[in-house]
Structures are given as C-alpha cells and as structure tokens.
C-alpha cells in the first residue's frame, strides 16, 4: 500500500533516521551511512564503523544462510565499561564510601562467548556473575576463575546446588547463596556443617515497592521469591541462634526486569536501604546491598515510562541508587555497603542483530490487470465502479460504507451460489481500490474515525520473512515486547509500503504487527517495494531486528522444528583493512539436530525411508537409480539448515 511517506519533503538519510528512530534507540551503536546502509559503531564514536551489509556479504561468502544473528562483541565490552564507569562516577559525585561490584545475570544470555567476553571486559572492575539454577552455577564456577570474585546464587536451591556453591567457596570465590525462602536457610546451615565450610549468605527481601511494566510481578508482596519482613526477622533470629550472624553478607531485592519508570527504582532503593540499615543496627554486618536487575533498555527510543522504553538514562539510574543508599545510611548512621547490581538486559541487549530475509509479499492491492471491466457488468460491480468514479465528489466515509455494503452483499450472493468467481474478484478488487483512496483522503487531516484507522492497518501488505517468531522473538509473541525493526539497506530510498511481517511457521501467531513508534505503537512498518531482477527473481531485501541480545537468544522454542539460527561474531581490529573481522561462526541447527531433540534417530529415519524406496522399486513405482538419487537427497537434506533456502 502506498503510504503518506510517498508525499512530503524530499527523502534524505536524516528522514530515514527519523522514520525508524534509529538515532534514539540506536544509542550511538547503530546509524545509517551515506549509502543508505545501517552501520554499527560498537565503540560508539571511539572506534570503527561496520557496514552491516558488508558483514552479510562476507557471511554469505562463507556459505551461511538466513536468518543470521550478528553479534558485536565489542558492544558487550563497551556496555560493561559504561555500567561500571557510571557507578564509579556516581560514587565519586556523592562521596560514597563503598564500592560497586556488578554481576552479570547469566540467564539473560548464557552463550559461553557472551559470558566470557563480559567477564574479560569486567576484570578491571571485579565484575562477577549471578546464577539462578544448577546448570548456570556449574558454568559460572568454571568460567569465573578469579580469586575473590563474586558469584551470587539466586533462585530456589537443593542440596546439590548448595554443595556446589560450597565448592566454589573452597576454591576461593565469594559464592553468596541468596535465601529465597526461610526453609532454605536450615538446609544451607546443615550442609555447611556437614562440609565444614562456613556459608556466605544473602537474603532476598520481598519489598512492598512494586514497579510498573511487563515484569512488575517479580516485585511487590505477592512476588514468587524473597522473604517477607516477618520471615526476614525469623531468619535473622535463626542465624544469631546458630552463631552464624557474621555469615549474612548481602541483602538483595529485585523489582522486575525492564523497569520503565525511575520512580520505581527510587522507592525500592530507599526501602531496601532502610532494611539494610535496620539489620546493620541489629548487629548484622552486611557487606553488600544488591539492587537486582531492572535497568531498562530504551527499545523504542522515546525515553518515556512506556513499557518498551525507560524514562531515565544509565547515569540517572546509577546516581539514584548511590545517592539514596548514601542518604539513608547517613541518616541511620551506618556504613555505606558495597553495591551490587544484576543488570543483564542493559548489558547485552544492544550487541546482537538478527538479519532476516524477506522472500515475498502478500499485497492487498495488486493492480488487477487481468480483470477487464465492460458494459455488461453485474449490478453490484457497476455500483462500485460508480462509487470509485465519483469518489472525489462524495463524502469519503459514506463512500466507504457503500463499498463495504456492496462487498457484503456480494459475499452473500456468492455463498448462495448466485455469483461467479470473476464477479467476486472484481468486487474485491474495487473494494480495496476504493478503500485505499478513502484512506488517502484522510491523510494529513487532524482526525480520522476509528474505522478508517483500522482500515488503514488492514490495507497493509504482509511481507513474508524467513524466520520463526517462536525461535527468535519470543518476548514479542508472549508479552508484546517491542523491538526496533528496519531495513538494513536502501535507506536512501523512500519506503513506499506499509506492511506487517509474517514468519514461516504454520501458525497465525507467527507474525509481527506491532512496531515501535516515537509516540505510540505502530501497526505496520514502512518498507520498500520488493524489486525483481531481469530474470524475474526477487532482489535480496533484508530486515534487521535490533537490540535482540537479552533473553531472546535462549528462550526460543522449536515450534515447527525451526532451530537455532546461524551466528557470526564480529570483532573490531584496527589492523584489518575494514577495521573488523568475523572471528567465529556458530552454525545453526540442522534438520537432523532439531529432529533428534524430539526423539528421532537419524539412522532409523534413513532406514525407514530406504525400506519405502525398496518397496517402490519392487512394485515398479520407481527405477532403482531414481530411488537411490531420492534417498541421497533425503539423507543430504537431513544435514541442512532448518530455515528456507532461496
Ligand atoms: C534475580 C534477578 N536478577 C537479575 C535479573 C536481570 O534483570 P535485567 O535483565 O532487567 O537486568 C533478573 C531478571 O528478571 C532476575 O530475576
């Protein structure tokens, strides 16, 4: 469908920046170059610029197919530094006496290369890890090898979990077990006595302060984890009675991920700081106050308290935490604790981009060239032709209602067998043409009725994209989380179509029909006309799904058995002619791998196919040579990528 962007001032790169809001959500990591390509600047202004189109060409040259995930490892390093420097800045500004000791919550992205990069970049800052399960603890213990480093264990724990944490303590790490419910404390005490190792303990407080946003239920009095004030006191009594009061090292809270409003953070920090101070006065010399996760990412660039945004900056977040903890501690006359934050999303969201190939479009309004209108048309067709001819003179809304009524009448007649296919096709063709003109008539007007706005959405095309929402964009499907999506090239051309995106799963939910917008949520995304080359083949058209590095990587499921996607890891390197190189390729799942995940055995599948081929040969339905060729195709196909190949 043609869109308002058809008209207006001349198109420019700046117009593209504004349309897709990249200069805001891009956080200086992403921009558009003069050639109209999206570029990455992994170190913002301090390093090389990487043209994403070049990375794609190189990946294609190395035989990789789409969808393709590009990780910019230097962005991870830059984020770790930015977080630590922001806390350090706030600590200096507010004359805070404690240190900042951040930890990366492994659940946000468990990929080994991601965790290793963060630990490496975090070495100068004694950056640690947070784990929430046994597998994460097993990985964390091995990867985090610095003496004295922090490993915070959240989540419910069993005896094995506790024993592994104790092993970490023996190895010289600060493995702090955060008690999520009172009974856990008994178990930790008893196992630590069996092993002869003093535990390092934390307590997760269930604060009354509760946030807004999609993950607000992680906080507040009905939260799944944490101790109420009464349980907190009971835990304190128990530790004293067991002479283990000195083992309580940390007070923790978590108000939910992606906190959009800074007021939530301010309130929670004050409540937690007060708890810390009161416990300190009860003679618990707690060393760490852990403010959990929640530091949000401005996915839509609106810098607002909207769910997909944040109304604060990184520096404001760190300033508020440091300021309020200092303020409460000074008033209560207790020492400033070392501060821990478990920021995950804000560290890893920016570093990865999913590149998806568009392989076709379902257009609502195609010029119906094969429909020939003559003098002897069906009365309903004639009426619609009249409406169309006189649209300039008619009231637009009335004209639309007339068209709608004729289309409904035609539908009834068709169902009753009173209309043929060519007539039905003409009615639909005219209905959409009239609708488009009606919508265009409202463009630029201060008010458009609700039904016209809905009509505009339904006029959007559907662009067919070679990916699975369930594998790569689960938070969008489950929680309506918005991600910035835009073409990665042709941005020097005005996009002329409004479209929604549909994936290749056989599921009507497998689509994206909500997009970021500066003020609201868009129902369609402005995109370019798909071009064909001289042979009638579609020219490549790629979309970038940005800020995908947090949670999406790991939560994807195997709906329709579409598996993990291909990945390339890009590193900046000043000695390289292009300023960067692709260090690592991680190949996505093959068909046989996703089948194995649901109990299919490769050899058994081949055997079953061979038996059927033999039968076909015996009964003369196939020649032996043909059967062997087809069997070869089947066996080779098993080793192929799960997505479509064009
Ligand atoms: C206990 C805990 N800490 C940290 C995080 C990470 O939060 P975020 O990604 O918002 O920083 C989470 C995620 O929900 C969490 O549950």
Short mmCIF file of N, CA, C and O in Angstrom, two decimals, residues 1 4 23 38 144 149 228 287 379 404 423 437 440 490 508 515 544 551:
data_model
loop_
_atom_site.label_atom_id
_atom_site.label_comp_id
_atom_site.label_asym_id
_atom_site.label_seq_id
_atom_site.Cartn_x
_atom_site.Cartn_y
_atom_site.Cartn_z
N UNK A 1 0.83 -1.19 0.00
CA UNK A 1 0.00 0.00 0.00
C UNK A 1 0.87 1.24 0.00
O UNK A 1 1.90 1.29 0.66
N UNK A 4 1.80 7.63 3.42
CA UNK A 4 2.00 9.07 3.47
C UNK A 4 3.43 9.45 3.14
O UNK A 4 3.70 10.54 2.66
N UNK A 23 18.31 7.01 15.50
CA UNK A 23 19.23 7.90 16.21
C UNK A 23 18.91 7.95 17.70
O UNK A 23 19.70 8.43 18.48
N UNK A 38 22.55 0.43 7.11
CA UNK A 38 22.70 0.53 8.57
C UNK A 38 24.13 0.12 8.92
O UNK A 38 24.66 -0.86 8.39
N UNK A 144 34.25 -18.37 35.89
CA UNK A 144 34.70 -17.27 36.74
C UNK A 144 35.85 -17.78 37.59
O UNK A 144 35.64 -18.44 38.61
N UNK A 149 36.29 -13.37 43.45
CA UNK A 149 35.24 -12.82 42.60
C UNK A 149 33.86 -13.27 43.12
O UNK A 149 33.74 -14.29 43.78
N UNK A 228 9.38 -12.15 53.44
CA UNK A 228 8.60 -11.02 53.95
C UNK A 228 9.36 -10.46 55.15
O UNK A 228 10.32 -11.08 55.63
N UNK A 287 27.76 -6.73 54.13
CA UNK A 287 28.76 -6.02 53.29
C UNK A 287 28.15 -5.46 52.01
O UNK A 287 28.61 -4.46 51.48
N UNK A 379 -24.77 -5.83 -11.52
CA UNK A 379 -25.19 -4.55 -10.92
C UNK A 379 -24.32 -4.10 -9.76
O UNK A 379 -24.00 -2.91 -9.63
N UNK A 404 -18.43 -1.05 1.42
CA UNK A 404 -18.47 -2.16 2.37
C UNK A 404 -19.77 -2.95 2.22
O UNK A 404 -19.79 -4.19 2.19
N UNK A 423 -16.91 -12.16 -11.06
CA UNK A 423 -17.61 -11.02 -10.43
C UNK A 423 -17.09 -10.77 -9.02
O UNK A 423 -16.85 -9.64 -8.62
N UNK A 437 -8.23 4.72 -1.61
CA UNK A 437 -8.42 6.14 -1.90
C UNK A 437 -9.06 6.85 -0.72
O UNK A 437 -8.75 8.01 -0.44
N UNK A 440 -6.37 7.42 1.78
CA UNK A 440 -5.50 8.50 1.32
C UNK A 440 -6.17 9.86 1.55
O UNK A 440 -5.53 10.83 1.91
N UNK A 490 19.00 0.31 1.41
CA UNK A 490 18.03 1.10 0.62
C UNK A 490 17.44 2.26 1.42
O UNK A 490 16.35 2.74 1.11
N UNK A 508 -0.80 -18.80 12.85
CA UNK A 508 -1.19 -17.42 12.54
C UNK A 508 -0.59 -16.43 13.54
O UNK A 508 -0.50 -15.25 13.27
N UNK A 515 4.88 -2.35 16.11
CA UNK A 515 6.22 -1.83 15.88
C UNK A 515 6.44 -0.59 16.72
O UNK A 515 5.49 0.09 17.11
N UNK A 544 16.62 -5.85 9.66
CA UNK A 544 17.39 -6.05 10.89
C UNK A 544 16.44 -5.97 12.08
O UNK A 544 15.63 -5.04 12.16
N UNK A 551 17.73 -12.20 26.55
CA UNK A 551 16.66 -13.19 26.71
C UNK A 551 16.26 -13.90 25.41
O UNK A 551 16.02 -15.11 25.43
#
